[in-house]
PDB file of C-alpha atoms in Angstrom:
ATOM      1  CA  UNK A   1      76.115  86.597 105.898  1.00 37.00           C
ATOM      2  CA  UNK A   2      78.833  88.704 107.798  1.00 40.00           C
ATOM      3  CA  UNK A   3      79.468  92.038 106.272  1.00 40.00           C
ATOM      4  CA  UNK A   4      82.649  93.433 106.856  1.00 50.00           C
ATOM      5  CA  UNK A   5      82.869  97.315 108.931  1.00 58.00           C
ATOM      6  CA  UNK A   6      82.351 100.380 106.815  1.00 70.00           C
ATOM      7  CA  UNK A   7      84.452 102.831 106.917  1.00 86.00           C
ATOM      8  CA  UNK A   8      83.427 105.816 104.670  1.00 93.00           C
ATOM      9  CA  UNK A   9      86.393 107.624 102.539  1.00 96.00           C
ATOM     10  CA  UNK A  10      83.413 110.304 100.456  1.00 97.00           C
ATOM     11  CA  UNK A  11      85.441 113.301 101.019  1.00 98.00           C
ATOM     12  CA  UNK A  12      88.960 113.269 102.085  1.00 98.00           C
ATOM     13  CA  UNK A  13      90.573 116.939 102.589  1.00 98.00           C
ATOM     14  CA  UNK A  14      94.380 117.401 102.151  1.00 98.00           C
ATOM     15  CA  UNK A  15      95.655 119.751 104.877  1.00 98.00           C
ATOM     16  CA  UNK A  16      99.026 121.134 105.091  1.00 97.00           C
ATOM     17  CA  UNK A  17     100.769 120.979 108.557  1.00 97.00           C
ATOM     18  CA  UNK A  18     102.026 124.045 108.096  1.00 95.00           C
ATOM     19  CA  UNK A  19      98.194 125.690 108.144  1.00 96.00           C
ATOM     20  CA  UNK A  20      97.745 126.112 111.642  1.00 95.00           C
ATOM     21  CA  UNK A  21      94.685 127.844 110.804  1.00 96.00           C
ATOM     22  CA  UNK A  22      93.096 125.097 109.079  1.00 96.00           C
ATOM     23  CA  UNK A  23      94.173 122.390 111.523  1.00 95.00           C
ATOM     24  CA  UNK A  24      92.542 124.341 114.079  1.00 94.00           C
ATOM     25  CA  UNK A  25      89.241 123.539 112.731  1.00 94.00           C
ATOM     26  CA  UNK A  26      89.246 119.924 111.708  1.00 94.00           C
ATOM     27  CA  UNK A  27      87.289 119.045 114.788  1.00 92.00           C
ATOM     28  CA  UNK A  28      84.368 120.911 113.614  1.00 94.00           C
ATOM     29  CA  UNK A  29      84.380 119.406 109.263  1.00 95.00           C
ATOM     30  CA  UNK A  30      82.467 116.899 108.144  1.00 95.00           C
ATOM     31  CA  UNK A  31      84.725 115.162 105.919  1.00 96.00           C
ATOM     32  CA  UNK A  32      85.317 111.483 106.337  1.00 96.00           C
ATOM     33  CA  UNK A  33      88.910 111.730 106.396  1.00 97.00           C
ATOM     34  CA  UNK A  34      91.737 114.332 106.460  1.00 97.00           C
ATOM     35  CA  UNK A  35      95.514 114.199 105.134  1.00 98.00           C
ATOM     36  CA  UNK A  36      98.155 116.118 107.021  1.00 98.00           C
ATOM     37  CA  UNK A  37     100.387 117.173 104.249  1.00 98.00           C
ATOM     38  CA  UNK A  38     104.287 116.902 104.591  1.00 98.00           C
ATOM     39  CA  UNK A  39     105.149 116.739 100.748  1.00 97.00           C
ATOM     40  CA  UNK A  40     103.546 119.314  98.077  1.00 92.00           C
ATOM     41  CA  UNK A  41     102.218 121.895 100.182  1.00 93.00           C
ATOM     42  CA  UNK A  42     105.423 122.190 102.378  1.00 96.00           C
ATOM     43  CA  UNK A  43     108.932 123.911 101.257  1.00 96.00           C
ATOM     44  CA  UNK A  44     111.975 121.971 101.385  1.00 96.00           C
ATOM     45  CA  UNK A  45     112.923 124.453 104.406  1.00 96.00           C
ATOM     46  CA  UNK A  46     109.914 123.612 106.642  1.00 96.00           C
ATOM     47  CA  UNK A  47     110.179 120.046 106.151  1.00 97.00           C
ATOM     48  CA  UNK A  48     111.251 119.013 109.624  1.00 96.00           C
ATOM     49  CA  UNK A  49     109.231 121.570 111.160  1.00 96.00           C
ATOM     50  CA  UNK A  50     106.189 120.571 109.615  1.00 97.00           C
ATOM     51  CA  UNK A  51     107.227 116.596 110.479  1.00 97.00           C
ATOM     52  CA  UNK A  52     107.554 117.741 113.955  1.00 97.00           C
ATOM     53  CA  UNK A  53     104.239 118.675 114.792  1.00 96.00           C
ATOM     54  CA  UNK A  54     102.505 116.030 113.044  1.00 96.00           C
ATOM     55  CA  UNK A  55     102.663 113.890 116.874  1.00 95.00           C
ATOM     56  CA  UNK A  56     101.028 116.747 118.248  1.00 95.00           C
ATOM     57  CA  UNK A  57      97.879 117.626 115.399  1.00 94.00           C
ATOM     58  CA  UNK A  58      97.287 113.769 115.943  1.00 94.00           C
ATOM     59  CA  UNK A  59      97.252 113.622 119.577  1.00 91.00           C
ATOM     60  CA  UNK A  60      93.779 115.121 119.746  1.00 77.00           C
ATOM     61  CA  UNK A  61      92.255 113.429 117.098  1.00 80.00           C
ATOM     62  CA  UNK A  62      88.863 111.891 116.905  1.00 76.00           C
ATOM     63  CA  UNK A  63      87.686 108.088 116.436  1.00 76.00           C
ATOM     64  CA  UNK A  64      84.806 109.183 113.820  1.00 80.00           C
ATOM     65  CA  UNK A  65      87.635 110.881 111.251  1.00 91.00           C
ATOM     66  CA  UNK A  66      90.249 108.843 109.934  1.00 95.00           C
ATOM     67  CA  UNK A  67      93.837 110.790 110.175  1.00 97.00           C
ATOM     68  CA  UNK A  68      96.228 110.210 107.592  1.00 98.00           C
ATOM     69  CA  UNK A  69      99.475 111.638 106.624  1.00 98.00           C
ATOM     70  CA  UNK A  70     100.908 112.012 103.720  1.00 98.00           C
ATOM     71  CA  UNK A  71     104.819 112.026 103.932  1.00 98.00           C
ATOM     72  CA  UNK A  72     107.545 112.810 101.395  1.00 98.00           C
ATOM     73  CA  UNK A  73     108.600 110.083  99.023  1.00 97.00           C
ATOM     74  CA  UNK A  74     110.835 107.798 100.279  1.00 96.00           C
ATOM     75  CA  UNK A  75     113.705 108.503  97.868  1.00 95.00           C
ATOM     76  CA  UNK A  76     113.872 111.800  98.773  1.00 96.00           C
ATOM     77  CA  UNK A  77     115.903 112.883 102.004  1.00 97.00           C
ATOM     78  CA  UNK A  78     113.109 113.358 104.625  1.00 97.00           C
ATOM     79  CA  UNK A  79     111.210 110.063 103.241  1.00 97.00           C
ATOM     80  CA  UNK A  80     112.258 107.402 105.815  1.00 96.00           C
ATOM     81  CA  UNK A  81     112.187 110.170 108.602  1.00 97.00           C
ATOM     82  CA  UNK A  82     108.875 111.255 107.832  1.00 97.00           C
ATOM     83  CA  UNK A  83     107.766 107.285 107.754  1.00 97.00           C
ATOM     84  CA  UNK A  84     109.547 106.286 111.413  1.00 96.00           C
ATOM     85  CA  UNK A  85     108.408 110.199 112.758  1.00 96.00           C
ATOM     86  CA  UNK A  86     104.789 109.704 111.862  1.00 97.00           C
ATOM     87  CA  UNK A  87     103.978 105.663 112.720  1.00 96.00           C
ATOM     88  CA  UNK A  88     105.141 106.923 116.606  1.00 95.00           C
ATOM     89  CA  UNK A  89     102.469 108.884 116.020  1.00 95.00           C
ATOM     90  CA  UNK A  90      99.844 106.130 115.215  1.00 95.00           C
ATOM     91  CA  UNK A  91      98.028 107.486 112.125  1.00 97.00           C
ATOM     92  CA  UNK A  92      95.245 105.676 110.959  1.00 96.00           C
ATOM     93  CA  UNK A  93      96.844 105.618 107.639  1.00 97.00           C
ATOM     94  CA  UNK A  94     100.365 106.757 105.404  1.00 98.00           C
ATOM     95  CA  UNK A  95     100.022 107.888 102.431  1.00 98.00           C
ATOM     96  CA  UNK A  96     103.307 107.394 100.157  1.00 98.00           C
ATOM     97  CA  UNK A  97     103.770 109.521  97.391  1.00 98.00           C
ATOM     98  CA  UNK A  98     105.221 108.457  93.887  1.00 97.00           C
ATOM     99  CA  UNK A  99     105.091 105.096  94.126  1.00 97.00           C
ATOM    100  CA  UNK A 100     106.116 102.912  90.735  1.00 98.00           C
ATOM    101  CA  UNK A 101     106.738  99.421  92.095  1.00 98.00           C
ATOM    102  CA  UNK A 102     104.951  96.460  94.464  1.00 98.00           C
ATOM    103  CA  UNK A 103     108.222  97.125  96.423  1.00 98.00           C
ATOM    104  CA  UNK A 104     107.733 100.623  97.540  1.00 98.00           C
ATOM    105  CA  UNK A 105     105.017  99.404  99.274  1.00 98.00           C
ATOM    106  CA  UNK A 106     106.670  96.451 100.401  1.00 98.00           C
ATOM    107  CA  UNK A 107     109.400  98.605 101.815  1.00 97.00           C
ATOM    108  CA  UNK A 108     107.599 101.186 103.595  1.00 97.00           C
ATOM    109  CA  UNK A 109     106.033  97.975 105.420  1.00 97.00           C
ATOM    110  CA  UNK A 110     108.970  96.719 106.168  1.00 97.00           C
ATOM    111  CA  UNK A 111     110.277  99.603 107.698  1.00 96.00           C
ATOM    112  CA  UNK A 112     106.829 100.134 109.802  1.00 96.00           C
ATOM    113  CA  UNK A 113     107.298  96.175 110.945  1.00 96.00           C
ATOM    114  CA  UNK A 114     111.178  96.621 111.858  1.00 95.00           C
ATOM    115  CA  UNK A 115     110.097  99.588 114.168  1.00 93.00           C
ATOM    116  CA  UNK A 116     107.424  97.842 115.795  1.00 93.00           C
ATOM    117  CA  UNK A 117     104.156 100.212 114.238  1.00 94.00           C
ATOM    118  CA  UNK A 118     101.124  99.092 115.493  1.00 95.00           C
ATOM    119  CA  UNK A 119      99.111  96.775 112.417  1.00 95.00           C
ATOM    120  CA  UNK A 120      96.294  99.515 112.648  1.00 94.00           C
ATOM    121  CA  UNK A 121      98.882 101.959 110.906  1.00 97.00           C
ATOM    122  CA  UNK A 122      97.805 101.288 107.320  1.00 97.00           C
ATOM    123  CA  UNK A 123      99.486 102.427 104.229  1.00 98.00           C
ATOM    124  CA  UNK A 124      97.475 104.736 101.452  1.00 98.00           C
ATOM    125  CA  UNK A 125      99.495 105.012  97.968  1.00 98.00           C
ATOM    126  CA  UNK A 126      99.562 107.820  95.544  1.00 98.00           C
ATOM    127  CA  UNK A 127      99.206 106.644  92.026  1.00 98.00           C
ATOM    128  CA  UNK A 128     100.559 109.515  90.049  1.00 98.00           C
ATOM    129  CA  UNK A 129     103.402 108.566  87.173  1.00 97.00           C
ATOM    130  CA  UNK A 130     103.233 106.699  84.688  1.00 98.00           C
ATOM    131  CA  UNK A 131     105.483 103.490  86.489  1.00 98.00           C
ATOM    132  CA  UNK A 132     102.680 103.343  88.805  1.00 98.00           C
ATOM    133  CA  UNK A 133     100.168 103.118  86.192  1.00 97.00           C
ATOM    134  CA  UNK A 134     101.755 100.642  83.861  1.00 98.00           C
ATOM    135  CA  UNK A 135     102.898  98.390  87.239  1.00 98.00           C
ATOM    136  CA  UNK A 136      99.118  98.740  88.829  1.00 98.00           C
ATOM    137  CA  UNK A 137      97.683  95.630  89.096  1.00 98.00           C
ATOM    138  CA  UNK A 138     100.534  93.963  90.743  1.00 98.00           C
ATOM    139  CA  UNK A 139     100.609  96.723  93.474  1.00 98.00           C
ATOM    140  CA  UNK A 140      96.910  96.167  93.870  1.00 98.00           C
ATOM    141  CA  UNK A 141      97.324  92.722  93.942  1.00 98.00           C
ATOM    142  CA  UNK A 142      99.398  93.695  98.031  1.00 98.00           C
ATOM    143  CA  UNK A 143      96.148  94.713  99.008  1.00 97.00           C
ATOM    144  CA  UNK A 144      95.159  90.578  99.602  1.00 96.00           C
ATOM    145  CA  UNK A 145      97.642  90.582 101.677  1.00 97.00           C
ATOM    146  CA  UNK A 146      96.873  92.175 105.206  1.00 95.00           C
ATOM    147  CA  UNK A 147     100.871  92.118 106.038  1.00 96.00           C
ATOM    148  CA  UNK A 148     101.291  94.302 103.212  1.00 97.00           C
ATOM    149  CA  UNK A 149      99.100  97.130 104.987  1.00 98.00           C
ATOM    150  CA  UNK A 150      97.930  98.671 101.506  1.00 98.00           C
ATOM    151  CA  UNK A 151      94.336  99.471 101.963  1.00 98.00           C
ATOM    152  CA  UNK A 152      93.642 102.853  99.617  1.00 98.00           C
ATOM    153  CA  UNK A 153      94.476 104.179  96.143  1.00 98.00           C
ATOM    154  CA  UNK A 154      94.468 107.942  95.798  1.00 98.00           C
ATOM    155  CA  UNK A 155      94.254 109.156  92.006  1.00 98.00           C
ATOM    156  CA  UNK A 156      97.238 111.790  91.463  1.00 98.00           C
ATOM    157  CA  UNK A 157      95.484 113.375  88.360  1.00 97.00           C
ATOM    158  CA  UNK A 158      97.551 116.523  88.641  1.00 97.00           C
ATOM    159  CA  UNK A 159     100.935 114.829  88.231  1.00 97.00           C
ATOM    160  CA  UNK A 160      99.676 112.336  85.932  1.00 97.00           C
ATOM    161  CA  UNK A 161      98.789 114.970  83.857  1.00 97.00           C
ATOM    162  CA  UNK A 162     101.935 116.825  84.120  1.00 97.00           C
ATOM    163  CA  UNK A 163     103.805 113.756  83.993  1.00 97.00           C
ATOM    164  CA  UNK A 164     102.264 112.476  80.497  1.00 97.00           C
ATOM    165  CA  UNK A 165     101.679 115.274  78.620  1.00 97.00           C
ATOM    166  CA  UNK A 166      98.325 114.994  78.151  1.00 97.00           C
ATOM    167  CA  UNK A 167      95.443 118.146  78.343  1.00 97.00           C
ATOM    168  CA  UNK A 168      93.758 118.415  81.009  1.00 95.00           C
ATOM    169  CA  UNK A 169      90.283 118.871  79.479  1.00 95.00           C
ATOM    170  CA  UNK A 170      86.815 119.486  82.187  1.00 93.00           C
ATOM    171  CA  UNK A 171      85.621 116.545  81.328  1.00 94.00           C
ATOM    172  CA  UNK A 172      88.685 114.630  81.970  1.00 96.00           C
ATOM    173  CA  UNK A 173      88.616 112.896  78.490  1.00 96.00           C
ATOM    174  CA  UNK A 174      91.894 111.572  79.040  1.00 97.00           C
ATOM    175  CA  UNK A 175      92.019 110.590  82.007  1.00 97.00           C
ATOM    176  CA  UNK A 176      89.411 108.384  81.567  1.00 97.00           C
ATOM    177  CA  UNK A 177      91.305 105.330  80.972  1.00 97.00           C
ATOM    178  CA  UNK A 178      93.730 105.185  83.256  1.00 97.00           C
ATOM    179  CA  UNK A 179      91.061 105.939  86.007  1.00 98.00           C
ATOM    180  CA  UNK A 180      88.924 103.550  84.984  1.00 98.00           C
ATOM    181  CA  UNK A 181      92.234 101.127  85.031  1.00 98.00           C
ATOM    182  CA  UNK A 182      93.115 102.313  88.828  1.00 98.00           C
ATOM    183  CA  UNK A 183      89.270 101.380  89.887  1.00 98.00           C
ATOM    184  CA  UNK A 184      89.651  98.079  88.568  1.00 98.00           C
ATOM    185  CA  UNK A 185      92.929  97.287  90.274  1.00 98.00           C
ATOM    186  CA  UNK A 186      91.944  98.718  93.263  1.00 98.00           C
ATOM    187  CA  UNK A 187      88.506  96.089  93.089  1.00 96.00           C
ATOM    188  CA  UNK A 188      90.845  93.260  91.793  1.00 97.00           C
ATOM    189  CA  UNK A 189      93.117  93.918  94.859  1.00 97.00           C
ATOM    190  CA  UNK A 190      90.409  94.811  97.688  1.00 95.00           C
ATOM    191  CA  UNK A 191      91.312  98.459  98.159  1.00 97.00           C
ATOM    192  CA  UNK A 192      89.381 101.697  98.767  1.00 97.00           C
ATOM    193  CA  UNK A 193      90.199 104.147  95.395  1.00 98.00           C
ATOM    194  CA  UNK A 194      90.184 107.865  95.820  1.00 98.00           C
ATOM    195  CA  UNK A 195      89.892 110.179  92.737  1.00 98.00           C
ATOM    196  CA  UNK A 196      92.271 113.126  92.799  1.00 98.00           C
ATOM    197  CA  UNK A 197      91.481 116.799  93.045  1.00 97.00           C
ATOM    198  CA  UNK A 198      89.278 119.347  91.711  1.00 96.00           C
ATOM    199  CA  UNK A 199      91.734 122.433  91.584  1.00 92.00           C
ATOM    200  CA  UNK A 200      89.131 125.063  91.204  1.00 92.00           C
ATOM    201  CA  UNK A 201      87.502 124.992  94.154  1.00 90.00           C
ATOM    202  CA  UNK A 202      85.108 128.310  93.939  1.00 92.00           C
ATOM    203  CA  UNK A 203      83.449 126.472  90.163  1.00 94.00           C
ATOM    204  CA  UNK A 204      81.187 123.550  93.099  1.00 96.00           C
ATOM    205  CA  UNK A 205      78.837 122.923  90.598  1.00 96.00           C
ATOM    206  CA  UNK A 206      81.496 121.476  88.313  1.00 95.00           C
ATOM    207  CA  UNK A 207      82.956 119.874  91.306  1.00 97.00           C
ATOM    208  CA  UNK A 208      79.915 118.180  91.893  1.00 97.00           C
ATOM    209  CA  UNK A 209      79.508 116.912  88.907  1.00 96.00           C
ATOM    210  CA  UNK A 210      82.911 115.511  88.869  1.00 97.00           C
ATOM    211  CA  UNK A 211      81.785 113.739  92.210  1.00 98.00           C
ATOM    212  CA  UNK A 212      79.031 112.281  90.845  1.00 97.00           C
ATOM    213  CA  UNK A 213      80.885 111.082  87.719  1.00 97.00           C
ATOM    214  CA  UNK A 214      83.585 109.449  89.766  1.00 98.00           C
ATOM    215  CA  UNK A 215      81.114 107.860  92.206  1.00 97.00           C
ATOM    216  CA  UNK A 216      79.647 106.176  88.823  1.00 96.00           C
ATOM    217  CA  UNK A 217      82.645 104.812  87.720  1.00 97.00           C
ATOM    218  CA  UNK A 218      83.232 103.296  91.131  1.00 96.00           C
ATOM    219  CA  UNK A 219      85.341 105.526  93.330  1.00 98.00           C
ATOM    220  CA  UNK A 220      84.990 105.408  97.182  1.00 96.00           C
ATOM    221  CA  UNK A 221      85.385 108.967  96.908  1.00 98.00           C
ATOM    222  CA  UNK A 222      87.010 112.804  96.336  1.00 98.00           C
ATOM    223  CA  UNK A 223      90.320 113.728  97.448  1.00 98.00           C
ATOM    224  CA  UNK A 224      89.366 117.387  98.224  1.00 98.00           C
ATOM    225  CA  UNK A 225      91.734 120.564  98.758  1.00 97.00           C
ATOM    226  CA  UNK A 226      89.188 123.288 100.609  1.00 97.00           C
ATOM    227  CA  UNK A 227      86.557 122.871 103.419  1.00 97.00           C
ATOM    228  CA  UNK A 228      83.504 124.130 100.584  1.00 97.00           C
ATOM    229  CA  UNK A 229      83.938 120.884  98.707  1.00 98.00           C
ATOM    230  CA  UNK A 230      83.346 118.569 101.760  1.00 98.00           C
ATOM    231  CA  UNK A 231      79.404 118.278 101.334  1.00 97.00           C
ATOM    232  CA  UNK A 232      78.841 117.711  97.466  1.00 97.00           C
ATOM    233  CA  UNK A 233      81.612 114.497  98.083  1.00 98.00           C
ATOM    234  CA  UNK A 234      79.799 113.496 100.764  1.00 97.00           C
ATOM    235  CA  UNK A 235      76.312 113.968  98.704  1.00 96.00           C
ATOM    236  CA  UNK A 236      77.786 112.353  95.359  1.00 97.00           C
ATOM    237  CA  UNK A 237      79.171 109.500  97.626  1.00 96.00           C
ATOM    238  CA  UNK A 238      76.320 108.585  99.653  1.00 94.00           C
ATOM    239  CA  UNK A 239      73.948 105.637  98.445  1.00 91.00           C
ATOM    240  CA  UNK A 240      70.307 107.544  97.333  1.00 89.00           C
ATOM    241  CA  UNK A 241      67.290 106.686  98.712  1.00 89.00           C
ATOM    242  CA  UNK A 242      65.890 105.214  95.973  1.00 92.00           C
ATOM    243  CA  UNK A 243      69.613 102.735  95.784  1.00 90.00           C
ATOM    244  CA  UNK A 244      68.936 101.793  99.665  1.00 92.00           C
ATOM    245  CA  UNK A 245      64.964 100.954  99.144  1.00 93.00           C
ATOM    246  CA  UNK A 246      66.240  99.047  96.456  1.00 93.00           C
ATOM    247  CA  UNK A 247      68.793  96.952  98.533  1.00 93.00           C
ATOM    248  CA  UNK A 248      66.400  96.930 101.305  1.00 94.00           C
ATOM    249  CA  UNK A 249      63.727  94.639  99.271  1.00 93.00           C
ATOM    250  CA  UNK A 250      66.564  92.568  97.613  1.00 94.00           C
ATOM    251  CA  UNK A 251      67.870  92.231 101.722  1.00 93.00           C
ATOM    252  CA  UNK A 252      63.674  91.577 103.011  1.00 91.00           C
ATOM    253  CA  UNK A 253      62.728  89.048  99.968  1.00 92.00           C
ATOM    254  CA  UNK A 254      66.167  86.993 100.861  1.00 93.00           C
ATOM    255  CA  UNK A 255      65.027  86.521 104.278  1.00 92.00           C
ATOM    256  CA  UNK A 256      61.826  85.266 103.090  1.00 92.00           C
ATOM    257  CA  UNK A 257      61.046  81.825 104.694  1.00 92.00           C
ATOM    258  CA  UNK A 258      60.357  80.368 101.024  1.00 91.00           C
ATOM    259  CA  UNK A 259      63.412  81.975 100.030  1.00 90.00           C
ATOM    260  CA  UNK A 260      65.767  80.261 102.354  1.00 87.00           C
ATOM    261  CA  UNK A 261      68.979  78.386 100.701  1.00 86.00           C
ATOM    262  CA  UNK A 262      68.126  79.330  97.485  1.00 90.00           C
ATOM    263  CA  UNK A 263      71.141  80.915  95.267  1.00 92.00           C
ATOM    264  CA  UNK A 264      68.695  82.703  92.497  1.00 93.00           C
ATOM    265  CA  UNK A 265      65.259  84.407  93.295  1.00 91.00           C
ATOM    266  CA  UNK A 266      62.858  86.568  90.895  1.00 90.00           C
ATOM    267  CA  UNK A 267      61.632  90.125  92.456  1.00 90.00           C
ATOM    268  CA  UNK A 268      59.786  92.041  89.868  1.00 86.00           C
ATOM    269  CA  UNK A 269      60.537  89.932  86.585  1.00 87.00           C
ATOM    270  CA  UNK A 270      64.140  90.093  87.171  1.00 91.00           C
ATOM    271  CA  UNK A 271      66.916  87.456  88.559  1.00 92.00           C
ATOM    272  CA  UNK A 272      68.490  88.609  91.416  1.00 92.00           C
ATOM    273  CA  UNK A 273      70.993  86.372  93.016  1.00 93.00           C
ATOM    274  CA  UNK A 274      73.472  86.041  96.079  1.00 91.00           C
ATOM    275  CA  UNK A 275      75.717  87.844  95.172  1.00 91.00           C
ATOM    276  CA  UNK A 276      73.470  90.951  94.341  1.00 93.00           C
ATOM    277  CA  UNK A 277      71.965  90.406  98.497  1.00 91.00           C
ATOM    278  CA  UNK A 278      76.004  90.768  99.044  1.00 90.00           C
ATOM    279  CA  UNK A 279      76.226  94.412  97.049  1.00 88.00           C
ATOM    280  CA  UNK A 280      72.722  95.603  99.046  1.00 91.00           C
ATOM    281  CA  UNK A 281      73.979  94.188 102.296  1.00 91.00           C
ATOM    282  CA  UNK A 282      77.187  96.253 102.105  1.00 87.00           C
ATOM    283  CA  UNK A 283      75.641  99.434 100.899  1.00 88.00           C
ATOM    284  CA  UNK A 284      72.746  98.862 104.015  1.00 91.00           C
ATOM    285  CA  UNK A 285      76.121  98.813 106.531  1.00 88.00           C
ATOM    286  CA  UNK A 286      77.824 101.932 104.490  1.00 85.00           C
ATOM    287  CA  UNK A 287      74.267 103.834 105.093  1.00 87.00           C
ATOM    288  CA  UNK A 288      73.825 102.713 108.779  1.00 88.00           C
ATOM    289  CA  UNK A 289      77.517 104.395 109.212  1.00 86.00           C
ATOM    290  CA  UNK A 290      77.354 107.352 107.272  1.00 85.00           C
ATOM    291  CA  UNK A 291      73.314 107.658 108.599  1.00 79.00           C
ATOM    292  CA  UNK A 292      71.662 107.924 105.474  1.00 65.00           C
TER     293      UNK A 292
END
C-alpha cells in the first residue's frame, strides 16, 4: 500500500509582517508552519508596506517549514493585490480570510491560474462567519479537486465568536459543534483542519489542554499566536508511543506470510481490518517525518 507524504501542520504560528523582530527568528522555531500576516495584525495604513516585503521574508525560507500568508479578504481593497503580490512570491500556501461561498475559493484559483502561479501555491481558508459555517461541506467538498488548490481549514474561533454572539466559555462549550462540523467537512473533503487560537498565551497549561482536546476531536493541529505555545502543539499533536507500538503490530501482523490477501485478521481478541493497517500506516509516515 502507497501512503501518501506527510506533511505535519501541529503548530502553526501567525506572524505579522510588520514584526521584524519576530521574523528575524523564524529560522531558529520549531513550529511546523508559520503565517505571515497581512490582514488582522496590520493597520489599514501599512497595508502595502507590509505586502511589500512579504517577497523578501520568503526569499530565505526553509524546505522543512511550510510558509504561508495570510492576505486581506478579497472584497476588501488590497485583496486581489495581496493575492497576485504574494503567488510571485511562491508561498507554500494562501490563506484567504472570510470566506462564505465554494466560489471564493474558486475565484482566488482562478485568479492564481490566470497569472500563471505555480500548482505548488496552495490555498488555506479561514472559516470564521457564520456563511462559511452553514455553506461548509460544499467548500470542503473543492478539496477533491486538486485544480481547486484548497488543501487546509483554519478554525476562526475568535470571529466566530464575535460574529454569533455566543460566550466564549474555557471549555469552549459552544463551540463545540460547529468544530466538530468543520473536522468532518474537512475529512469528507480531504483537507488538513487547524483549530483557531488560544488568546492567552502566558495560561500554557490551559493551552495544552486545549491542544490535546482538539487533537482528540481530530484536528491536524493549533493555530498559535506566540513562540511559548509552539512545543505543547507539537506534543498534543504528535502520535504517543504507546499509539505508534500499536500501529506498528497492526503494520508487522499484516505482513505476516499467513496473513497475506486477507481483508480481516484477529490480534489480541479483536478484528482489525484493512482499513485500520491504512490509519497505522499513515500515522508510521507522520512519525518517521516529525521523528517521533
Amino acid at each position: 500500500m502507497t501512503v501518501e507524504p506527510h506533511r505535519p501542520r501541529r503548530s502553526v504560528l501567525y506572524i505579522p509582517a510588520s514584526n521584524d523582530k519576530a521574523l528575524a527568528k523564524i529560522g531558529s522555531l520549531t513550529c511546523d508552519a508559520v503565517i505571515i500576516d497581512l490582514e488582522d495584525a496590520i493597520l489599514p495604513a501599512d497595508k502595502k508596506a507590509a505586502r511589500d516585503k512579504v517577497a523578501g521574508i520568503l526569499a530565505g525560507r526553509e524546505k522543512r517549514r511550510e510558509m504561508v500568508v495570510r492576505i486581506n479578504p478579497l472584497t476588501s481593497e488590497w485583496g486581489a493585490d495581496d493575492l497576485l503580490a504574494v503567488a510571485k512570491a511562491e508561498p507554500d500556501g494562501i490563506l484567504l480570510p472570510k470566506i462564505g461561498t465554494p466560489r471564493d475559493i474558486l475565484e482566488a484559483g482562478d485568479l492564481l491560474d490566470d497569472n500563471f502561479a505555480p500548482d505548488s501555491v496552495e490555498l488555506w481558508a479561514m472559516v470564521e462567519t457564520p456563511k462559511a459555517l452553514l455553506n461548509i461541506g460544499a467548500i470542503a467538498e473543492l478539496g477533491r479537486d486538486p485544480a481547486s488548490r484548497l488543501a487546509c481549514f483554519v478554525a476562526g474561533t475568535n470571529d466566530l465568536v464575535k460574529a454569533t454572539g455566543i460566550l466564549a466559555t474555557p471549555d469552549r462549550r459552544y463551540l463545540m459543534p460547529w468544530l466538530m462540523q468543520l473536522v468532518l467537512a474537512a475529512r469528507a473533503g480531504g483537507l488538513d483542519i487547524i483549530d483557531g487560537v488560544a488568546n492567552d498565551f502566558r495560561d500554557l497549561d490551559a493551552f495544552a489542554g486545549e491542544c490535546t482536546e482538539a487533537a482528540a476531536m481530530g484536528f491536524d493541529g493549533k493555530s498559535l499566536i506566540h513562540p511559548a505555545q509552539i512545543e505543547p502543539a507539537n506534543r498534543a499533536f504528535s502520535p504517543s508511543p504507546e499509539r505508534l507500538a500499536a500501529a506498528r503490530a497492526i503494520r508487522d501482523a499484516f505482513a505476516r506470510p499467513e496473513n497475506a490477501g486477507k481483508g480481516v485478521i484477529a490480534m489480541d481478541g479483536r478484528m482489525v481490518e484493512r482499513l485500520h493497517l491504512a490509519e497505522a500506516e499513515k500515522l508510521l509516515a507522520k512519525a518517521a517525518v516529525i521523528g517521533a
